[in-house]
Structures are given as C-alpha cells and as structure tokens.
mmCIF file of C-alpha atoms in Angstrom:
data_model
loop_
_atom_site.group_PDB
_atom_site.id
_atom_site.type_symbol
_atom_site.label_atom_id
_atom_site.label_comp_id
_atom_site.label_asym_id
_atom_site.label_seq_id
_atom_site.Cartn_x
_atom_site.Cartn_y
_atom_site.Cartn_z
ATOM 1 C CA MET A 12 164.896 36.057 69.499
ATOM 2 C CA GLU A 13 165.037 35.639 73.287
ATOM 3 C CA THR A 14 161.538 37.098 73.622
ATOM 4 C CA PHE A 15 160.189 34.666 71.043
ATOM 5 C CA LEU A 16 161.814 31.743 72.875
ATOM 6 C CA LEU A 17 160.418 32.896 76.223
ATOM 7 C CA ILE A 18 156.898 33.199 74.798
ATOM 8 C CA PHE A 19 157.234 29.797 73.141
ATOM 9 C CA LEU A 20 158.259 28.211 76.451
ATOM 10 C CA LEU A 21 155.466 29.904 78.423
ATOM 11 C CA ILE A 22 152.622 28.725 76.166
ATOM 12 C CA PRO A 23 152.534 25.162 77.616
ATOM 13 C CA TYR A 24 152.634 26.630 81.125
ATOM 14 C CA PHE A 25 149.526 28.749 80.524
ATOM 15 C CA ILE A 26 147.705 25.918 78.789
ATOM 16 C CA LEU A 27 148.404 23.514 81.673
ATOM 17 C CA ARG A 28 147.568 26.165 84.245
ATOM 18 C CA TYR A 29 144.191 26.761 82.593
ATOM 19 C CA TYR A 30 143.245 23.071 82.491
ATOM 20 C CA LEU A 31 144.525 22.266 85.967
ATOM 21 C CA THR A 32 142.818 25.230 87.614
ATOM 22 C CA ASP A 33 139.710 24.570 89.666
ATOM 23 C CA HIS A 34 136.760 26.081 87.773
ATOM 24 C CA ASP A 35 134.126 25.525 90.466
ATOM 25 C CA THR A 36 132.424 28.631 91.785
ATOM 26 C CA PRO A 37 132.380 29.195 95.537
ATOM 27 C CA THR A 38 128.721 28.110 95.505
ATOM 28 C CA ASP A 39 129.616 24.875 93.676
ATOM 29 C CA LYS A 40 132.313 24.161 96.243
ATOM 30 C CA GLU A 41 129.867 24.860 99.049
ATOM 31 C CA ARG A 42 127.302 22.473 97.554
ATOM 32 C CA LYS A 43 129.965 19.754 97.385
ATOM 33 C CA ARG A 44 130.982 20.388 100.988
ATOM 34 C CA LEU A 45 127.344 20.161 102.135
ATOM 35 C CA ALA A 46 126.382 17.259 99.853
ATOM 36 C CA GLU A 47 125.463 14.998 102.780
ATOM 37 C CA GLY A 48 122.818 17.420 104.041
ATOM 38 C CA ILE A 49 121.557 18.184 100.543
ATOM 39 C CA GLU A 50 121.065 14.455 100.019
ATOM 40 C CA LEU A 51 119.099 14.243 103.291
ATOM 41 C CA PHE A 52 116.864 17.065 102.058
ATOM 42 C CA ASN A 53 116.417 15.526 98.611
ATOM 43 C CA ASN A 54 115.443 12.233 100.276
ATOM 44 C CA HIS A 55 112.723 14.076 102.261
ATOM 45 C CA ASN A 56 114.497 13.622 105.615
ATOM 46 C CA TYR A 57 113.699 17.197 106.577
ATOM 47 C CA THR A 58 114.202 16.829 110.329
ATOM 48 C CA GLU A 59 117.668 15.320 109.885
ATOM 49 C CA ALA A 60 118.508 17.808 107.140
ATOM 50 C CA TYR A 61 117.455 20.695 109.394
ATOM 51 C CA ALA A 62 119.736 19.444 112.197
ATOM 52 C CA TYR A 63 122.594 18.978 109.713
ATOM 53 C CA PHE A 64 122.313 22.495 108.269
ATOM 54 C CA ASP A 65 121.737 24.042 111.690
ATOM 55 C CA GLN A 66 125.072 22.556 112.790
ATOM 56 C CA LYS A 67 126.812 23.671 109.587
ATOM 57 C CA ILE A 68 125.593 27.236 110.128
ATOM 58 C CA LYS A 69 127.310 27.176 113.520
ATOM 59 C CA GLU A 70 130.524 26.035 111.806
ATOM 60 C CA TYR A 71 130.249 28.246 108.713
ATOM 61 C CA ARG A 72 128.453 31.449 109.772
ATOM 62 C CA LYS A 73 128.473 32.873 106.232
ATOM 63 C CA SER A 74 127.295 29.833 104.303
ATOM 64 C CA PRO A 75 124.533 30.838 101.887
ATOM 65 C CA ILE A 76 123.844 27.217 100.952
ATOM 66 C CA ALA A 77 123.488 26.073 104.577
ATOM 67 C CA TYR A 78 121.068 28.924 105.281
ATOM 68 C CA ALA A 79 119.192 28.209 102.057
ATOM 69 C CA TYR A 80 118.672 24.552 102.888
ATOM 70 C CA ARG A 81 117.775 25.201 106.508
ATOM 71 C CA GLY A 82 115.235 27.660 105.129
ATOM 72 C CA LYS A 83 113.905 25.018 102.747
ATOM 73 C CA CYS A 84 113.503 22.637 105.694
ATOM 74 C CA ASN A 85 111.645 25.339 107.617
ATOM 75 C CA LEU A 86 109.427 25.955 104.598
ATOM 76 C CA LYS A 87 108.593 22.238 104.365
ATOM 77 C CA ASP A 88 107.622 22.316 108.055
ATOM 78 C CA LEU A 89 105.571 25.502 107.440
ATOM 79 C CA ASN A 90 107.793 27.532 109.766
ATOM 80 C CA LEU A 91 107.357 30.410 107.352
ATOM 81 C CA TYR A 92 108.943 33.222 109.344
ATOM 82 C CA SER A 93 111.976 31.082 110.202
ATOM 83 C CA ALA A 94 112.245 30.161 106.535
ATOM 84 C CA LEU A 95 112.124 33.838 105.545
ATOM 85 C CA TYR A 96 114.891 34.628 108.038
ATOM 86 C CA ASP A 97 117.098 31.859 106.632
ATOM 87 C CA PHE A 98 116.432 32.901 103.033
ATOM 88 C CA ALA A 99 117.272 36.524 103.871
ATOM 89 C CA GLN A 100 120.532 35.370 105.459
ATOM 90 C CA ALA A 101 121.395 33.211 102.452
ATOM 91 C CA LEU A 102 120.710 36.080 100.053
ATOM 92 C CA SER A 103 122.767 38.475 102.154
ATOM 93 C CA PHE A 104 125.790 36.284 101.368
ATOM 94 C CA ASP A 105 124.884 35.457 97.745
ATOM 95 C CA ASN A 106 122.077 37.420 96.120
ATOM 96 C CA THR A 107 122.278 35.442 92.855
ATOM 97 C CA LEU A 108 120.711 32.190 94.110
ATOM 98 C CA SER A 109 117.554 31.979 92.006
ATOM 99 C CA ASP A 110 116.167 28.975 93.911
ATOM 100 C CA VAL A 111 116.401 30.920 97.180
ATOM 101 C CA HIS A 112 114.510 33.850 95.671
ATOM 102 C CA LEU A 113 111.890 31.342 94.501
ATOM 103 C CA GLN A 114 111.540 29.688 97.911
ATOM 104 C CA LYS A 115 111.421 33.076 99.630
ATOM 105 C CA GLY A 116 108.609 34.042 97.278
ATOM 106 C CA VAL A 117 106.718 30.833 98.092
ATOM 107 C CA ALA A 118 106.911 31.657 101.810
ATOM 108 C CA HIS A 119 105.581 35.175 101.190
ATOM 109 C CA TYR A 120 102.856 33.763 98.924
ATOM 110 C CA GLN A 121 101.759 31.334 101.649
ATOM 111 C CA LEU A 122 101.588 34.313 104.031
ATOM 112 C CA LYS A 123 99.347 36.050 101.451
ATOM 113 C CA GLU A 124 101.981 38.761 100.943
ATOM 114 C CA TYR A 125 101.498 38.728 97.178
ATOM 115 C CA GLU A 126 103.369 41.896 96.239
ATOM 116 C CA THR A 127 106.444 40.822 98.187
ATOM 117 C CA ALA A 128 106.112 37.316 96.769
ATOM 118 C CA PHE A 129 105.943 38.753 93.252
ATOM 119 C CA LEU A 130 109.182 40.688 93.822
ATOM 120 C CA SER A 131 110.957 37.517 94.961
ATOM 121 C CA PHE A 132 109.597 35.509 92.027
ATOM 122 C CA ASP A 133 110.658 38.283 89.669
ATOM 123 C CA LYS A 134 114.220 38.040 91.012
ATOM 124 C CA ALA A 135 114.094 34.247 90.662
ATOM 125 C CA VAL A 136 113.096 34.641 87.011
ATOM 126 C CA TRP A 137 115.840 37.228 86.499
ATOM 127 C CA PHE A 138 118.630 35.153 88.028
ATOM 128 C CA SER A 139 117.492 31.993 86.220
ATOM 129 C CA ARG A 140 117.422 33.989 82.953
ATOM 130 C CA GLY A 141 113.788 33.021 82.450
ATOM 131 C CA GLU A 142 114.696 29.370 81.930
ATOM 132 C CA GLU A 143 113.150 27.932 85.115
ATOM 133 C CA PRO A 144 109.461 27.120 84.614
ATOM 134 C CA ASP A 145 108.735 26.989 88.354
ATOM 135 C CA SER A 146 109.816 30.605 88.786
ATOM 136 C CA LEU A 147 107.676 31.692 85.857
ATOM 137 C CA ARG A 148 104.633 29.771 87.120
ATOM 138 C CA TRP A 149 104.920 31.163 90.639
ATOM 139 C CA ARG A 150 105.391 34.683 89.310
ATOM 140 C CA ALA A 151 102.238 34.172 87.227
ATOM 141 C CA LEU A 152 100.314 33.000 90.298
ATOM 142 C CA ALA A 153 101.384 36.132 92.163
ATOM 143 C CA ARG A 154 100.418 38.238 89.147
ATOM 144 C CA LEU A 155 96.963 36.637 89.235
ATOM 145 C CA LYS A 156 96.556 37.695 92.862
ATOM 146 C CA LEU A 157 97.640 41.204 91.829
ATOM 147 C CA HIS A 158 95.130 41.229 88.912
ATOM 148 C CA GLN A 159 97.826 41.335 86.209
ATOM 149 C CA LEU A 160 96.098 38.826 83.929
ATOM 150 C CA SER A 161 97.850 39.456 80.611
ATOM 151 C CA GLN A 162 101.323 39.328 82.181
ATOM 152 C CA ALA A 163 100.343 36.188 84.117
ATOM 153 C CA GLU A 164 99.241 34.544 80.884
ATOM 154 C CA LYS A 165 102.586 35.383 79.248
ATOM 155 C CA ASP A 166 104.507 33.890 82.172
ATOM 156 C CA LEU A 167 102.372 30.748 82.121
ATOM 157 C CA SER A 168 102.764 30.377 78.357
ATOM 158 C CA LYS A 169 106.554 30.651 78.671
ATOM 159 C CA ALA A 170 106.504 28.061 81.482
ATOM 160 C CA VAL A 171 104.454 25.736 79.253
ATOM 161 C CA GLU A 172 107.029 26.188 76.471
ATOM 162 C CA LEU A 173 109.636 25.023 78.980
ATOM 163 C CA GLY A 174 107.571 21.896 79.697
ATOM 164 C CA ASP A 175 105.683 22.884 82.861
ATOM 165 C CA GLU A 176 102.494 20.805 82.999
ATOM 166 C CA SER A 177 101.275 22.652 86.105
ATOM 167 C CA ALA A 178 101.367 25.922 84.176
ATOM 168 C CA ALA A 179 99.379 24.240 81.380
ATOM 169 C CA TYR A 180 96.751 23.243 83.926
ATOM 170 C CA VAL A 181 96.520 26.797 85.277
ATOM 171 C CA LEU A 182 96.035 28.098 81.732
ATOM 172 C CA SER A 183 93.148 25.667 81.256
ATOM 173 C CA GLN A 184 91.317 27.173 84.249
ATOM 174 C CA PRO A 185 89.457 30.470 84.638
ATOM 175 C CA PRO A 186 90.228 33.230 83.857
ATOM 176 C CA PHE A 187 92.111 31.724 80.898
ATOM 177 C CA ARG A 188 90.227 28.548 79.920
ATOM 178 C CA ARG A 189 92.085 27.590 76.840
ATOM 179 C CA LYS A 190 93.491 24.332 75.581
ATOM 180 C CA VAL A 191 97.208 24.051 75.943
ATOM 181 C CA ILE A 192 99.207 21.636 73.850
ATOM 182 C CA LEU A 193 102.510 20.544 75.357
#
C-alpha cells in the first residue's frame, strides 16, 4: 500500500518536471545567445556580423554557431579559405550542422574542388534527411561536374518536389532539357 501511495504522489512530480524542463538543444541555446549577430547576418550587414562573431569566438572558443556565421560572412566576402577554416572549426564542435556542411561545400565548389564539394553536400543532404532542396541542388551541381548525370537528375528532381525553382531551371537546361512542372 505504501508503494502504491508513493508512486501515486510521484506522478505529478514527474509530469511537472517534464513540462518545466528546458527542451532546447545546446545549438538552439547558442542560436538564442547569438541572435543579435544572426540578425545582422540575415539583414546583410556582413561586416558588422563578422565583427560580432569574431568577438564572440574570442569569448566562446568552442562555439560552433559563432564559427559557422563568421564563416558565412567570409564566404559572402569571397574569403574562401578563411570560410573553410571557420566551417571546419564549427564542424569540429558539432558535426551535425547541415547548413555548415552546405556552406563548406559551396566554398569548395567555388574553388573548383568538386569532389570535396560533393562530399560536403552529401553530408548536408544526410544531416538534413534529404528535406533541404538547396543541399540536393548543390549536390546535383557537383555531380554534374563529376559526370554523374543520372544521380544529378535524381537529386534535382527531388529538389523540385520540395519546391526548388532553381533546380527546375537546371533540369530545363542541357544535358537534361525537359519541362518541369512545379
């Protein structure tokens, strides 16, 4: 009887504990903490965003989000090798950031390092569970450079299914040349 009473009294405790517990991931918390800089980046203030994230990296040496956004600023300024360094740092702290894999792939693609770019895009597709059309489109573009036409077409078709108009345009061009209906 005492055991039953104890269990009965503990049920509300566990229910309240579950609902009052913070369910944000460390990455979510980091994004909230760096919201000011992320807003600068999203508003295309890349110089100010770079300075913001550069300072935050000095404060938080192991911040994958700060490195990721500083890398994105470097990529916007075409500082490709600096961007690659920042993306590598970000991924060393959190390898599951699909957008960082994507941006790292873009930097490699711009450097004409298509095999390395493909590997980064492939990871971006993996970590986004194939639900991010940008990752699929970029992986297809790398596949085109690597002469993997049928796989590129599959990636582009999947991106079109997800609503990517840029992928539809690529499919309408050689070597594909077909009408795509969105």
